[in-house]
C-alpha cells in the first residue's frame, strides 16, 4: 500500500488550518520497528547472560538484566496503550518521550549509582584509615634525647 496524499482541514474557532500529509493504511513500519527493538532486547539479555561469570568489577549482568527488563516492560506498556486507545499523535509523542526518558534515566542510575556508592565507601575507608593513623601520634625520644615526630604515610 503506497502512501497517498491526503488533505486535512482543521477548524479551531476562526482559524482554519489546511494540511497535506502522506497517509497509509499499513502497519509495516510498526512491525519492522517492533522486530528490530525486540532483537536488540534479546541481544542485550544474551550479553548479560554471557557476562554473568565475570569479575564483579567488570561484569554488570544484574544491572544489564534489570535495564533490559525495564525497557521491555515500558515498551510493552506503551504498545498496549497505543494499540488499545485511540489518541492523538501529539499525545503519542509525549507518551513515547516520557517512556524513553524513564528508561534512559533508570538504566543510567542502575549502572552509575552502584559505582558511586563503591567509590564513596572506598573514600570513607581511606579517610578513616588516615585519621586513625594521625590521631595516635606520640613523641618519640631518640637516644640523644631529642623529640621527633613519626612520618605520615
Tab-separated table of N, CA and C in Angstrom:
chain	number	residue	atom	x	y	z
A	1	UNK	N	0.842	-1.177	0.000
A	1	UNK	CA	0.000	0.000	0.000
A	1	UNK	C	0.889	1.243	0.000
A	2	UNK	N	1.053	1.913	-1.112
A	2	UNK	CA	1.886	3.118	-1.145
A	2	UNK	C	1.197	4.277	-0.426
A	3	UNK	N	2.020	5.207	0.028
A	3	UNK	CA	1.477	6.391	0.691
A	3	UNK	C	0.723	7.241	-0.307
A	4	UNK	N	-0.360	7.832	0.168
A	4	UNK	CA	-1.196	8.672	-0.697
A	4	UNK	C	-1.347	10.041	-0.073
A	5	UNK	N	-1.448	11.037	-0.941
A	5	UNK	CA	-1.632	12.404	-0.474
A	5	UNK	C	-3.037	12.565	0.079
A	6	UNK	N	-3.111	13.103	1.313
A	6	UNK	CA	-4.400	13.285	1.970
A	6	UNK	C	-4.472	14.718	2.494
A	7	UNK	N	-5.576	15.391	2.198
A	7	UNK	CA	-5.767	16.769	2.658
A	7	UNK	C	-6.568	16.754	3.952
A	8	UNK	N	-6.114	17.533	4.929
A	8	UNK	CA	-6.796	17.641	6.217
A	8	UNK	C	-7.148	19.091	6.480
A	9	UNK	N	-8.386	19.329	6.886
A	9	UNK	CA	-8.842	20.662	7.270
A	9	UNK	C	-9.188	20.639	8.753
A	10	UNK	N	-8.580	21.537	9.511
A	10	UNK	CA	-8.875	21.671	10.934
A	10	UNK	C	-9.371	23.076	11.193
A	11	UNK	N	-10.473	23.174	11.941
A	11	UNK	CA	-11.012	24.476	12.277
A	11	UNK	C	-11.023	24.624	13.793
A	12	UNK	N	-10.325	25.659	14.279
A	12	UNK	CA	-10.265	25.955	15.702
A	12	UNK	C	-10.748	27.388	15.883
A	13	UNK	N	-12.015	27.554	16.120
A	13	UNK	CA	-12.602	28.891	16.221
A	13	UNK	C	-12.622	29.533	14.848
A	14	UNK	N	-11.911	30.665	14.720
A	14	UNK	CA	-11.836	31.354	13.442
A	14	UNK	C	-10.625	30.946	12.613
A	15	UNK	N	-9.784	30.084	13.169
A	15	UNK	CA	-8.566	29.668	12.483
A	15	UNK	C	-8.819	28.353	11.756
A	16	UNK	N	-8.586	28.363	10.460
A	16	UNK	CA	-8.734	27.157	9.651
A	16	UNK	C	-7.343	26.754	9.167
A	17	UNK	N	-6.996	25.512	9.437
A	17	UNK	CA	-5.687	25.002	9.052
A	17	UNK	C	-5.866	23.954	7.963
A	18	UNK	N	-5.130	24.122	6.883
A	18	UNK	CA	-5.156	23.173	5.781
A	18	UNK	C	-3.802	22.491	5.726
A	19	UNK	N	-3.791	21.153	5.850
A	19	UNK	CA	-2.546	20.395	5.808
A	19	UNK	C	-2.669	19.279	4.788
A	20	UNK	N	-1.550	18.983	4.147
A	20	UNK	CA	-1.470	17.843	3.239
A	20	UNK	C	-0.449	16.882	3.840
A	21	UNK	N	-0.868	15.643	4.068
A	21	UNK	CA	0.015	14.646	4.680
A	21	UNK	C	0.036	13.392	3.817
A	22	UNK	N	1.058	12.596	4.032
A	22	UNK	CA	1.127	11.288	3.387
A	22	UNK	C	0.462	10.279	4.302
A	23	UNK	N	-0.591	9.665	3.850
A	23	UNK	CA	-1.329	8.704	4.658
A	23	UNK	C	-1.141	7.302	4.087
A	24	UNK	N	-1.207	6.320	4.977
A	24	UNK	CA	-1.092	4.924	4.550
A	24	UNK	C	-1.978	4.066	5.449
A	25	UNK	N	-2.308	2.906	4.968
A	25	UNK	CA	-3.168	2.000	5.719
A	25	UNK	C	-2.440	0.731	6.125
A	26	UNK	N	-1.138	0.806	6.283
A	26	UNK	CA	-0.368	-0.377	6.627
A	26	UNK	C	0.407	-0.150	7.926
A	27	UNK	N	0.654	-1.228	8.618
A	27	UNK	CA	1.432	-1.175	9.849
A	27	UNK	C	2.813	-1.804	9.651
A	28	UNK	N	3.315	-1.797	8.438
A	28	UNK	CA	4.574	-2.474	8.130
A	28	UNK	C	5.735	-1.865	8.917
A	29	UNK	N	5.821	-0.545	8.946
A	29	UNK	CA	6.926	0.079	9.673
A	29	UNK	C	6.838	-0.233	11.164
A	30	UNK	N	5.643	-0.248	11.697
A	30	UNK	CA	5.455	-0.573	13.118
A	30	UNK	C	5.991	-1.967	13.422
A	31	UNK	N	5.687	-2.936	12.578
A	31	UNK	CA	6.139	-4.308	12.826
A	31	UNK	C	7.646	-4.464	12.619
A	32	UNK	N	8.198	-3.749	11.643
A	32	UNK	CA	9.656	-3.785	11.442
A	32	UNK	C	10.358	-3.182	12.657
A	33	UNK	N	9.855	-2.078	13.161
A	33	UNK	CA	10.424	-1.446	14.344
A	33	UNK	C	10.286	-2.358	15.559
A	34	UNK	N	9.170	-3.027	15.695
A	34	UNK	CA	8.939	-3.945	16.811
A	34	UNK	C	9.927	-5.109	16.786
A	35	UNK	N	10.149	-5.685	15.600
A	35	UNK	CA	11.097	-6.800	15.469
A	35	UNK	C	12.519	-6.325	15.755
A	36	UNK	N	12.884	-5.159	15.259
A	36	UNK	CA	14.227	-4.620	15.478
A	36	UNK	C	14.482	-4.371	16.967
A	37	UNK	N	13.567	-3.688	17.644
A	37	UNK	CA	13.748	-3.390	19.058
A	37	UNK	C	13.697	-4.658	19.909
A	38	UNK	N	12.838	-5.610	19.545
A	38	UNK	CA	12.813	-6.887	20.248
A	38	UNK	C	14.123	-7.636	20.085
A	39	UNK	N	14.705	-7.568	18.896
A	39	UNK	CA	16.003	-8.197	18.659
A	39	UNK	C	17.102	-7.558	19.499
A	40	UNK	N	17.070	-6.238	19.621
A	40	UNK	CA	18.057	-5.561	20.468
A	40	UNK	C	17.920	-5.987	21.926
A	41	UNK	N	16.685	-6.138	22.392
A	41	UNK	CA	16.473	-6.596	23.765
A	41	UNK	C	17.001	-8.015	23.964
A	42	UNK	N	16.774	-8.869	22.986
A	42	UNK	CA	17.267	-10.247	23.088
A	42	UNK	C	18.801	-10.279	23.083
A	43	UNK	N	19.426	-9.465	22.260
A	43	UNK	CA	20.889	-9.407	22.240
A	43	UNK	C	21.406	-8.907	23.588
A	44	UNK	N	20.756	-7.890	24.161
A	44	UNK	CA	21.157	-7.389	25.477
A	44	UNK	C	21.033	-8.448	26.555
A	45	UNK	N	19.945	-9.220	26.543
A	45	UNK	CA	19.778	-10.299	27.521
A	45	UNK	C	20.818	-11.397	27.305
A	46	UNK	N	21.121	-11.709	26.062
A	46	UNK	CA	22.138	-12.721	25.768
A	46	UNK	C	23.503	-12.277	26.284
A	47	UNK	N	23.847	-11.005	26.059
A	47	UNK	CA	25.134	-10.496	26.546
A	47	UNK	C	25.188	-10.479	28.070
A	48	UNK	N	24.078	-10.158	28.693
A	48	UNK	CA	24.041	-10.197	30.159
A	48	UNK	C	24.244	-11.617	30.657
A	49	UNK	N	23.653	-12.583	29.976
A	49	UNK	CA	23.815	-13.988	30.353
A	49	UNK	C	25.261	-14.434	30.170
A	50	UNK	N	25.889	-14.014	29.092
A	50	UNK	CA	27.276	-14.424	28.822
A	50	UNK	C	28.268	-13.785	29.799
A	51	UNK	N	27.955	-12.633	30.341
A	51	UNK	CA	28.883	-11.947	31.244
A	51	UNK	C	28.590	-12.222	32.709
A	52	UNK	N	27.759	-13.183	33.021
A	52	UNK	CA	27.375	-13.433	34.405
A	52	UNK	C	28.510	-13.967	35.262
A	53	UNK	N	29.517	-14.599	34.678
A	53	UNK	CA	30.608	-15.197	35.444
A	53	UNK	C	31.867	-14.337	35.476
A	54	UNK	N	31.779	-13.111	35.005
A	54	UNK	CA	32.942	-12.226	35.025
A	54	UNK	C	33.143	-11.678	36.428
A	55	UNK	N	34.306	-11.082	36.642
A	55	UNK	CA	34.598	-10.466	37.933
A	55	UNK	C	33.588	-9.362	38.220
A	56	UNK	N	33.406	-9.088	39.503
A	56	UNK	CA	32.427	-8.078	39.921
A	56	UNK	C	32.768	-6.694	39.380
A	57	UNK	N	34.055	-6.412	39.229
A	57	UNK	CA	34.467	-5.100	38.745
A	57	UNK	C	34.192	-4.873	37.267
A	58	UNK	N	34.069	-5.967	36.495
A	58	UNK	CA	33.881	-5.831	35.050
A	58	UNK	C	32.475	-6.201	34.593
A	59	UNK	N	31.921	-7.241	35.136
A	59	UNK	CA	30.625	-7.725	34.663
A	59	UNK	C	29.473	-7.139	35.452
A	60	UNK	N	28.568	-6.524	34.760
A	60	UNK	CA	27.374	-5.965	35.393
A	60	UNK	C	26.143	-6.661	34.846
A	61	UNK	N	26.102	-7.984	34.969
A	61	UNK	CA	24.992	-8.715	34.353
A	61	UNK	C	23.672	-8.426	35.054
A	62	UNK	N	23.679	-8.236	36.361
A	62	UNK	CA	22.428	-7.936	37.062
A	62	UNK	C	21.872	-6.596	36.606
A	63	UNK	N	22.749	-5.606	36.494
A	63	UNK	CA	22.309	-4.295	36.044
A	63	UNK	C	21.810	-4.347	34.603
A	64	UNK	N	22.496	-5.125	33.772
A	64	UNK	CA	22.092	-5.239	32.376
A	64	UNK	C	20.746	-5.950	32.248
A	65	UNK	N	20.557	-7.018	33.030
A	65	UNK	CA	19.258	-7.694	33.031
A	65	UNK	C	18.150	-6.747	33.491
A	66	UNK	N	18.411	-5.984	34.548
A	66	UNK	CA	17.396	-5.054	35.038
A	66	UNK	C	17.079	-3.986	34.000
A	67	UNK	N	18.104	-3.457	33.333
A	67	UNK	CA	17.880	-2.439	32.300
A	67	UNK	C	17.058	-3.011	31.144
A	68	UNK	N	17.371	-4.239	30.714
A	68	UNK	CA	16.611	-4.869	29.628
A	68	UNK	C	15.161	-5.134	30.054
A	69	UNK	N	14.979	-5.589	31.288
A	69	UNK	CA	13.629	-5.828	31.809
A	69	UNK	C	12.850	-4.523	31.857
A	70	UNK	N	13.480	-3.463	32.324
A	70	UNK	CA	12.828	-2.164	32.416
A	70	UNK	C	12.404	-1.662	31.036
A	71	UNK	N	13.287	-1.779	30.057
A	71	UNK	CA	12.972	-1.320	28.708
A	71	UNK	C	11.848	-2.150	28.104
A	72	UNK	N	11.907	-3.460	28.292
A	72	UNK	CA	10.851	-4.333	27.750
A	72	UNK	C	9.504	-4.040	28.401
A	73	UNK	N	9.492	-3.817	29.710
A	73	UNK	CA	8.237	-3.535	30.410
A	73	UNK	C	7.624	-2.219	29.950
A	74	UNK	N	8.433	-1.176	29.874
A	74	UNK	CA	7.919	0.131	29.452
A	74	UNK	C	7.459	0.085	27.992
A	75	UNK	N	8.219	-0.602	27.129
A	75	UNK	CA	7.815	-0.720	25.719
A	75	UNK	C	6.506	-1.486	25.591
A	76	UNK	N	6.333	-2.534	26.382
A	76	UNK	CA	5.080	-3.303	26.339
A	76	UNK	C	3.899	-2.453	26.789
A	77	UNK	N	4.086	-1.700	27.853
A	77	UNK	CA	3.008	-0.828	28.331
A	77	UNK	C	2.649	0.205	27.275
A	78	UNK	N	3.657	0.814	26.661
A	78	UNK	CA	3.396	1.817	25.626
A	78	UNK	C	2.674	1.192	24.441
A	79	UNK	N	3.118	0.009	23.999
A	79	UNK	CA	2.471	-0.651	22.864
A	79	UNK	C	1.012	-0.996	23.162
A	80	UNK	N	0.759	-1.515	24.339
A	80	UNK	CA	-0.623	-1.879	24.696
A	80	UNK	C	-1.508	-0.642	24.724
A	81	UNK	N	-1.020	0.432	25.326
A	81	UNK	CA	-1.822	1.650	25.401
A	81	UNK	C	-2.043	2.241	24.009
A	82	UNK	N	-1.007	2.266	23.171
A	82	UNK	CA	-1.150	2.851	21.845
A	82	UNK	C	-2.092	2.062	20.951
A	83	UNK	N	-2.102	0.746	21.098
A	83	UNK	CA	-2.978	-0.075	20.264
A	83	UNK	C	-4.391	-0.195	20.830
A	84	UNK	N	-4.543	-0.005	22.139
A	84	UNK	CA	-5.858	-0.186	22.758
A	84	UNK	C	-6.672	1.104	22.782
A	85	UNK	N	-6.011	2.238	22.803
A	85	UNK	CA	-6.696	3.520	22.960
A	85	UNK	C	-6.416	4.384	21.737
A	86	UNK	N	-7.423	5.043	21.252
A	86	UNK	CA	-7.267	5.970	20.130
A	86	UNK	C	-6.904	7.342	20.693
A	87	UNK	N	-5.651	7.760	20.484
A	87	UNK	CA	-5.193	9.051	20.979
A	87	UNK	C	-4.528	9.821	19.849
A	88	UNK	N	-4.410	11.122	20.035
A	88	UNK	CA	-3.838	11.996	19.013
A	88	UNK	C	-2.334	11.789	18.910
A	89	UNK	N	-1.779	12.156	17.758
A	89	UNK	CA	-0.357	11.927	17.518
A	89	UNK	C	0.522	12.742	18.472
A	90	UNK	N	0.093	13.933	18.871
A	90	UNK	CA	0.861	14.726	19.836
A	90	UNK	C	0.935	14.041	21.193
A	91	UNK	N	-0.165	13.441	21.598
A	91	UNK	CA	-0.191	12.711	22.867
A	91	UNK	C	0.674	11.464	22.780
A	92	UNK	N	0.675	10.827	21.627
A	92	UNK	CA	1.522	9.647	21.424
A	92	UNK	C	2.988	10.036	21.571
A	93	UNK	N	3.365	11.154	20.982
A	93	UNK	CA	4.759	11.609	21.070
A	93	UNK	C	5.160	11.901	22.512
A	94	UNK	N	4.274	12.531	23.255
A	94	UNK	CA	4.563	12.824	24.664
A	94	UNK	C	4.693	11.528	25.450
A	95	UNK	N	3.790	10.589	25.205
A	95	UNK	CA	3.796	9.302	25.899
A	95	UNK	C	5.085	8.533	25.619
A	96	UNK	N	5.488	8.482	24.374
A	96	UNK	CA	6.718	7.785	23.992
A	96	UNK	C	7.945	8.509	24.565
A	97	UNK	N	7.940	9.837	24.553
A	97	UNK	CA	9.056	10.608	25.102
A	97	UNK	C	9.224	10.364	26.595
A	98	UNK	N	8.115	10.329	27.327
A	98	UNK	CA	8.186	10.045	28.764
A	98	UNK	C	8.728	8.634	28.991
A	99	UNK	N	8.305	7.671	28.180
A	99	UNK	CA	8.818	6.300	28.303
A	99	UNK	C	10.312	6.221	28.036
A	100	UNK	N	10.776	6.929	27.015
A	100	UNK	CA	12.205	6.935	26.692
A	100	UNK	C	13.006	7.594	27.806
A	101	UNK	N	12.520	8.708	28.332
A	101	UNK	CA	13.224	9.380	29.437
A	101	UNK	C	13.273	8.491	30.672
A	102	UNK	N	12.171	7.816	30.978
A	102	UNK	CA	12.136	6.915	32.125
A	102	UNK	C	13.161	5.784	31.958
A	103	UNK	N	13.154	5.141	30.799
A	103	UNK	CA	14.079	4.025	30.566
A	103	UNK	C	15.528	4.484	30.608
A	104	UNK	N	15.810	5.622	30.015
A	104	UNK	CA	17.176	6.124	29.980
A	104	UNK	C	17.676	6.477	31.376
A	105	UNK	N	16.867	7.215	32.125
A	105	UNK	CA	17.317	7.629	33.457
A	105	UNK	C	17.412	6.442	34.408
A	106	UNK	N	16.465	5.516	34.347
A	106	UNK	CA	16.510	4.351	35.230
A	106	UNK	C	17.700	3.463	34.889
A	107	UNK	N	17.917	3.205	33.622
A	107	UNK	CA	19.044	2.360	33.221
A	107	UNK	C	20.375	3.012	33.579
A	108	UNK	N	20.477	4.315	33.400
A	108	UNK	CA	21.707	5.016	33.771
A	108	UNK	C	21.952	4.932	35.271
A	109	UNK	N	20.912	5.124	36.059
A	109	UNK	CA	21.058	5.032	37.516
A	109	UNK	C	21.455	3.631	37.953
A	110	UNK	N	20.922	2.620	37.284
A	110	UNK	CA	21.250	1.239	37.647
A	110	UNK	C	22.732	0.961	37.443
A	111	UNK	N	23.330	1.558	36.439
A	111	UNK	CA	24.746	1.328	36.175
A	111	UNK	C	25.656	2.270	36.970
A	112	UNK	N	25.246	3.511	37.167
A	112	UNK	CA	26.132	4.511	37.749
A	112	UNK	C	26.081	4.523	39.277
A	113	UNK	N	24.895	4.430	39.870
A	113	UNK	CA	24.779	4.564	41.321
A	113	UNK	C	25.574	3.522	42.109
A	114	UNK	N	25.577	2.234	41.736
A	114	UNK	CA	26.410	1.300	42.499
A	114	UNK	C	27.891	1.667	42.477
A	115	UNK	N	28.386	2.154	41.350
A	115	UNK	CA	29.791	2.572	41.270
A	115	UNK	C	30.055	3.783	42.170
A	116	UNK	N	29.111	4.716	42.204
A	116	UNK	CA	29.286	5.879	43.071
A	116	UNK	C	29.284	5.474	44.541
A	117	UNK	N	28.418	4.538	44.925
A	117	UNK	CA	28.399	4.056	46.303
A	117	UNK	C	29.705	3.349	46.652
A	118	UNK	N	30.228	2.546	45.727
A	118	UNK	CA	31.508	1.883	45.974
A	118	UNK	C	32.627	2.909	46.143
A	119	UNK	N	32.639	3.916	45.301
A	119	UNK	CA	33.657	4.963	45.388
A	119	UNK	C	33.542	5.716	46.706
A	120	UNK	N	32.316	5.999	47.134
A	120	UNK	CA	32.088	6.692	48.394
A	120	UNK	C	32.567	5.847	49.573
A	121	UNK	N	32.306	4.553	49.545
A	121	UNK	CA	32.763	3.674	50.622
A	121	UNK	C	34.291	3.601	50.653
A	122	UNK	N	34.913	3.516	49.495
A	122	UNK	CA	36.378	3.489	49.446
A	122	UNK	C	36.967	4.773	50.009
A	123	UNK	N	36.374	5.896	49.656
A	123	UNK	CA	36.868	7.178	50.149
A	123	UNK	C	36.705	7.263	51.657
A	124	UNK	N	35.585	6.776	52.187
A	124	UNK	CA	35.378	6.788	53.635
A	124	UNK	C	36.389	5.891	54.335
A	125	UNK	N	36.666	4.734	53.760
A	125	UNK	CA	37.628	3.805	54.365
A	125	UNK	C	39.022	4.413	54.365
A	126	UNK	N	39.409	5.029	53.253
A	126	UNK	CA	40.738	5.642	53.156
A	126	UNK	C	40.859	6.809	54.125
A	127	UNK	N	39.833	7.655	54.198
A	127	UNK	CA	39.909	8.804	55.104
A	127	UNK	C	39.882	8.345	56.559
A	128	UNK	N	39.171	7.278	56.880
A	128	UNK	CA	39.149	6.748	58.239
A	128	UNK	C	40.508	6.188	58.620
A	129	UNK	N	41.142	5.495	57.690
A	129	UNK	CA	42.463	4.944	57.992
A	129	UNK	C	43.505	6.049	58.145
A	130	UNK	N	43.397	7.113	57.389
A	130	UNK	CA	44.331	8.234	57.533
A	130	UNK	C	44.131	8.943	58.867
A	131	UNK	N	42.868	9.141	59.236
A	131	UNK	CA	42.582	9.804	60.500
A	131	UNK	C	43.079	8.945	61.657
A	132	UNK	N	42.870	7.640	61.587
A	132	UNK	CA	43.312	6.763	62.673
A	132	UNK	C	44.832	6.695	62.749
A	133	UNK	N	45.528	6.885	61.645
A	133	UNK	CA	46.993	6.875	61.703
A	133	UNK	C	47.535	8.208	62.193
A	134	UNK	N	46.775	9.271	62.057
A	134	UNK	CA	47.226	10.581	62.504
A	134	UNK	C	46.947	10.787	63.986
A	135	UNK	N	45.823	10.300	64.491
A	135	UNK	CA	45.418	10.550	65.868
A	135	UNK	C	46.398	10.024	66.918
A	136	UNK	N	46.933	8.805	66.840
A	136	UNK	CA	47.780	8.335	67.941
A	136	UNK	C	49.233	8.781	67.856
A	137	UNK	N	49.484	9.954	67.311
A	137	UNK	CA	50.863	10.452	67.228
A	137	UNK	C	51.437	10.606	68.623
A	138	UNK	N	52.586	10.077	68.799
A	138	UNK	CA	53.290	10.200	70.070
A	138	UNK	C	54.700	10.696	69.784
A	139	UNK	N	55.180	11.358	70.717
A	139	UNK	CA	56.546	11.842	70.555
A	139	UNK	C	57.513	10.704	70.839
A	140	UNK	N	58.425	10.553	69.944
A	140	UNK	CA	59.447	9.526	70.105
A	140	UNK	C	60.721	10.169	70.618
A	141	UNK	N	61.274	9.595	71.607
A	141	UNK	CA	62.503	10.134	72.184
A	141	UNK	C	63.657	9.276	71.693
A	142	UNK	N	64.512	9.903	71.003
A	142	UNK	CA	65.661	9.170	70.496
A	142	UNK	C	66.704	9.004	71.598
A	143	UNK	N	67.742	8.303	71.291
A	143	UNK	CA	68.795	8.048	72.279
A	143	UNK	C	69.473	9.336	72.708
A	144	UNK	N	69.469	10.354	71.834
A	144	UNK	CA	70.130	11.609	72.165
A	144	UNK	C	69.255	12.512	73.042
A	145	UNK	N	67.959	12.150	73.145
A	145	UNK	CA	67.073	12.971	73.967
A	145	UNK	C	66.261	13.963	73.167
A	146	UNK	N	66.386	13.949	71.831
A	146	UNK	CA	65.601	14.884	71.023
A	146	UNK	C	64.226	14.279	70.728
A	147	UNK	N	63.289	15.149	70.445
A	147	UNK	CA	61.921	14.719	70.159
A	147	UNK	C	61.701	14.749	68.663
A	148	UNK	N	61.154	13.637	68.113
A	148	UNK	CA	60.854	13.581	66.675
A	148	UNK	C	59.428	13.097	66.474
A	149	UNK	N	58.872	13.467	65.370
A	149	UNK	CA	57.519	13.022	65.003
A	149	UNK	C	57.631	11.901	63.980
A	150	UNK	N	56.753	10.889	64.075
A	150	UNK	CA	56.777	9.842	63.056
A	150	UNK	C	56.311	10.395	61.720
A	151	UNK	N	56.832	9.831	60.655
A	151	UNK	CA	56.427	10.293	59.322
A	151	UNK	C	55.051	9.743	58.983
A	152	UNK	N	54.254	10.565	58.290
A	152	UNK	CA	52.900	10.177	57.890
A	152	UNK	C	52.977	9.481	56.542
A	153	UNK	N	52.380	8.302	56.411
A	153	UNK	CA	52.475	7.597	55.119
A	153	UNK	C	51.738	8.303	54.025
